[in-house]
Short mmCIF file of C-alpha atoms in Angstrom, two decimals:
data_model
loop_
_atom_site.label_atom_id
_atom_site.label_comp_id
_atom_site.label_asym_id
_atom_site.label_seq_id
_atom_site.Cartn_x
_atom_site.Cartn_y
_atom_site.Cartn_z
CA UNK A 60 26.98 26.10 -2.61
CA UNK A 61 25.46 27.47 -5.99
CA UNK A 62 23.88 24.49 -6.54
CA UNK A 63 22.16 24.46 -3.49
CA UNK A 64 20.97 28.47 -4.10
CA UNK A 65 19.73 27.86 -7.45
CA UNK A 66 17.64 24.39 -6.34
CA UNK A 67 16.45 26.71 -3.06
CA UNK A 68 15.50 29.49 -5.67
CA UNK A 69 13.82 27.11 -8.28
CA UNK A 70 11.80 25.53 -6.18
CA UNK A 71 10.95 29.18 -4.44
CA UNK A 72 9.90 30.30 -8.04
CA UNK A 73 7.85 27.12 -8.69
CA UNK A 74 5.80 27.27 -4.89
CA UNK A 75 5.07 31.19 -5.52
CA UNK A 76 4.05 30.17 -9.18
CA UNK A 77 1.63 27.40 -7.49
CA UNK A 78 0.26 29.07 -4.81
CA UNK A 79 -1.19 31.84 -6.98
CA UNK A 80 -3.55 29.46 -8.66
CA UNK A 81 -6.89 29.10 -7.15
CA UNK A 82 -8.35 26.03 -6.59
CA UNK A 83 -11.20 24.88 -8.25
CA UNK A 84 -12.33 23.01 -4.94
CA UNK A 85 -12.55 23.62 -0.96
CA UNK A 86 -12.59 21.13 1.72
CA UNK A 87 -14.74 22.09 5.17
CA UNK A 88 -14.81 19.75 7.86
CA UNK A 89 -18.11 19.40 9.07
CA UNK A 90 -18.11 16.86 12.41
CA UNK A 91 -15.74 15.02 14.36
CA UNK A 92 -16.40 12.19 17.10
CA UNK A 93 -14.19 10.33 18.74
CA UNK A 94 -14.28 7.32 21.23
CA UNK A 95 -12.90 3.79 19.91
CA UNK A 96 -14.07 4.90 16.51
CA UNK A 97 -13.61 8.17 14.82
CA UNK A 98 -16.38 8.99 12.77
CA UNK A 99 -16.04 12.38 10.13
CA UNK A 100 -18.00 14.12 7.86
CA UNK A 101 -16.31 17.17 5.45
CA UNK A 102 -17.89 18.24 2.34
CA UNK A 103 -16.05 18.72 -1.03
CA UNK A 104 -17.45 22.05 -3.26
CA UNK A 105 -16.28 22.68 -6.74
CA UNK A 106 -16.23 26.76 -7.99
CA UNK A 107 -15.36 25.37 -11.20
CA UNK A 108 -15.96 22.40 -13.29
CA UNK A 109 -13.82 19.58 -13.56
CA UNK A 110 -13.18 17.53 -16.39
CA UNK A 111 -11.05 15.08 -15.63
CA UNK A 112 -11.33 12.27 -12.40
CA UNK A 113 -11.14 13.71 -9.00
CA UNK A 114 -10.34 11.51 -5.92
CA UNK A 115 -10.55 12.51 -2.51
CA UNK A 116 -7.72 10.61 0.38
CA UNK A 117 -7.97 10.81 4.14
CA UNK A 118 -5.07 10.23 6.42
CA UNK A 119 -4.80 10.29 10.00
CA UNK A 120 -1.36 11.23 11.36
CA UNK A 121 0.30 12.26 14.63
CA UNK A 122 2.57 14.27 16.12
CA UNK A 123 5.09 15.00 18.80
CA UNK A 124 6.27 11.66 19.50
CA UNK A 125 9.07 11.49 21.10
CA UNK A 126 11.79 8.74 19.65
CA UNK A 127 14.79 8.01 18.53
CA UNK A 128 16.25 9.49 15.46
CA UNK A 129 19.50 9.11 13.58
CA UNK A 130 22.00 12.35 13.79
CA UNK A 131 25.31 11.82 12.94
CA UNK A 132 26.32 15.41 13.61
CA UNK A 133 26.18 13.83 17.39
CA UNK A 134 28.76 12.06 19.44
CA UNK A 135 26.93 8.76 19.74
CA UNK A 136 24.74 9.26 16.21
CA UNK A 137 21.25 8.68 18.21
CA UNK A 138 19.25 11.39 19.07
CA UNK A 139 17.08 9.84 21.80
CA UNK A 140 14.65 12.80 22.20
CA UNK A 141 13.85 13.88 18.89
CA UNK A 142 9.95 14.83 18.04
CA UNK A 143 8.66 13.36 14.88
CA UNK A 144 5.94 15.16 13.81
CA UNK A 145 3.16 14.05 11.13
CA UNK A 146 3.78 10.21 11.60
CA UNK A 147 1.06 8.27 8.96
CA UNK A 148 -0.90 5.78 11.31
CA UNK A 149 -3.27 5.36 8.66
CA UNK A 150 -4.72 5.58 5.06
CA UNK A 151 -8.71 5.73 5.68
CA UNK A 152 -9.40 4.96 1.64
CA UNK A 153 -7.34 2.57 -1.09
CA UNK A 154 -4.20 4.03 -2.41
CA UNK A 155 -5.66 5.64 -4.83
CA UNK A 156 -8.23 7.75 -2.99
CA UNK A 157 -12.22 7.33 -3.39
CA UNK A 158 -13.46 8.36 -6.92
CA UNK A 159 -15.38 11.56 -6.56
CA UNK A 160 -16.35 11.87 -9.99
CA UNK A 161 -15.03 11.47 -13.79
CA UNK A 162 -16.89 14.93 -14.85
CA UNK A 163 -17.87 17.69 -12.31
CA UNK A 164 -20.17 20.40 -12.81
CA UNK A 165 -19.22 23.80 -11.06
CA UNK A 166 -21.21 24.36 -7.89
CA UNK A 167 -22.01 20.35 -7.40
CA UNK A 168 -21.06 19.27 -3.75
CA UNK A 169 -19.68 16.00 -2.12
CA UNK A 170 -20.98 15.48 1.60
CA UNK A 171 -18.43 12.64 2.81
CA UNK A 172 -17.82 10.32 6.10
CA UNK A 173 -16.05 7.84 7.31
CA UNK A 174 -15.17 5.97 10.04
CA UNK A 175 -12.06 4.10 11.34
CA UNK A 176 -11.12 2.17 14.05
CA UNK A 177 -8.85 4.28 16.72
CA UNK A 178 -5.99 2.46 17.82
CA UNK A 179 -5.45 2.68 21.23
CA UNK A 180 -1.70 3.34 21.15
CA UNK A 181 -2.10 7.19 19.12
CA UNK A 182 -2.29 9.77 21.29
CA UNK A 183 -6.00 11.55 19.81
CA UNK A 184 -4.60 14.73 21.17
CA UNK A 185 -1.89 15.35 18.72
CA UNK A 186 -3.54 13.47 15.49
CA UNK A 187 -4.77 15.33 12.42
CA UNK A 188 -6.98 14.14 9.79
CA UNK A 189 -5.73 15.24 6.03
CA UNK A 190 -7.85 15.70 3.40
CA UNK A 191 -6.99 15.66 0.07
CA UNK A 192 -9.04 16.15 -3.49
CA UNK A 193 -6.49 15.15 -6.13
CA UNK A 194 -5.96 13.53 -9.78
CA UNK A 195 -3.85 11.17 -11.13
CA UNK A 196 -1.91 9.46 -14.06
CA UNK A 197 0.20 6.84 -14.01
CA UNK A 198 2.96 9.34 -13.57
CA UNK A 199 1.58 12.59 -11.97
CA UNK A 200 -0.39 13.34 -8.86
CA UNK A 201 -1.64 16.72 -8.83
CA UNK A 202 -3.63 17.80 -5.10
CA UNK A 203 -6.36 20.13 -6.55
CA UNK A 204 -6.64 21.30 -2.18
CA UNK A 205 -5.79 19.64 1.06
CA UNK A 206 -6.45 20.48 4.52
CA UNK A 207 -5.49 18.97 8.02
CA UNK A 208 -7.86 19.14 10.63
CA UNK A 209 -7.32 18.40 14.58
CA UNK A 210 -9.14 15.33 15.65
CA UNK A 211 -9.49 17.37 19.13
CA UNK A 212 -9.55 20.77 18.71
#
């Protein structure tokens, strides 16, 4: 329909538009153990300075589970052996992230770990960490950089 093309075309327009800013930050993952904790260290490096409050999140999520899933372009409606992929099993900091800084000088680097408790149930194999540096308002939420890392490479 045209309203799908021109929604598929805006939002084409607004990722090319996004992805040719550079990011004042970048996320490296540093060191990963695992047994019934995981335990991570990443640092956080600004190339440019930031004025306004930066928060970094960490989520742990996993993928290729195997469940069921609603489909009503099936017979019975279930799909019983979809794949969800990037399940949340957890939020390692508050909602809104842990404050990094309210003013940031260009060059100034964050070294950062945590550690969570593992829940027995996820399979470690096909869990990610995400790491995001972000702001926010009461209305926006704008991720400065993200990255996902393997918890097992």
């Amino acid at each position: 329909t045209s309203i799908g093309i021109s929604t598929r075309n805006r939002w084409t327009n607004f990722f090319s538009s996004e992805y040719s800013l550079s990011s004042p930050v970048q996320i490296s993952p540093i060191k990963t153990t695992i047994d019934s904790v995981l335990k991570m260290s990443f640092s956080v490096q600004y190339a440019q300075e930031v004025s306004d409050s930066d928060f970094v999140s960490v989520y742990i999520t996993e993928g290729n589970i195997t469940d069921l899933q609603e489909n009503v372009a099936i017979p019975d409606g279930v799909d019983s052996h979809y794949v969800h992929n990037n399940v949340l099993r957890k939020a390692v900091y508050p909602e809104n992230g842990l404050l990094l800084g309210s003013k940031i000088a260009k060059g100034k680097t964050f070294f950062i770990q945590f550690s969570t408790i593992v829940d027995p149930k996820w399979i470690i194999n096909n869990c990610k960490a995400v790491i995001c540096v972000h702001k926010q308002t009461t209305t926006t939420l704008y991720i400065s950089q993200a990255i996902e890392v393997p918890l097992r490479p």
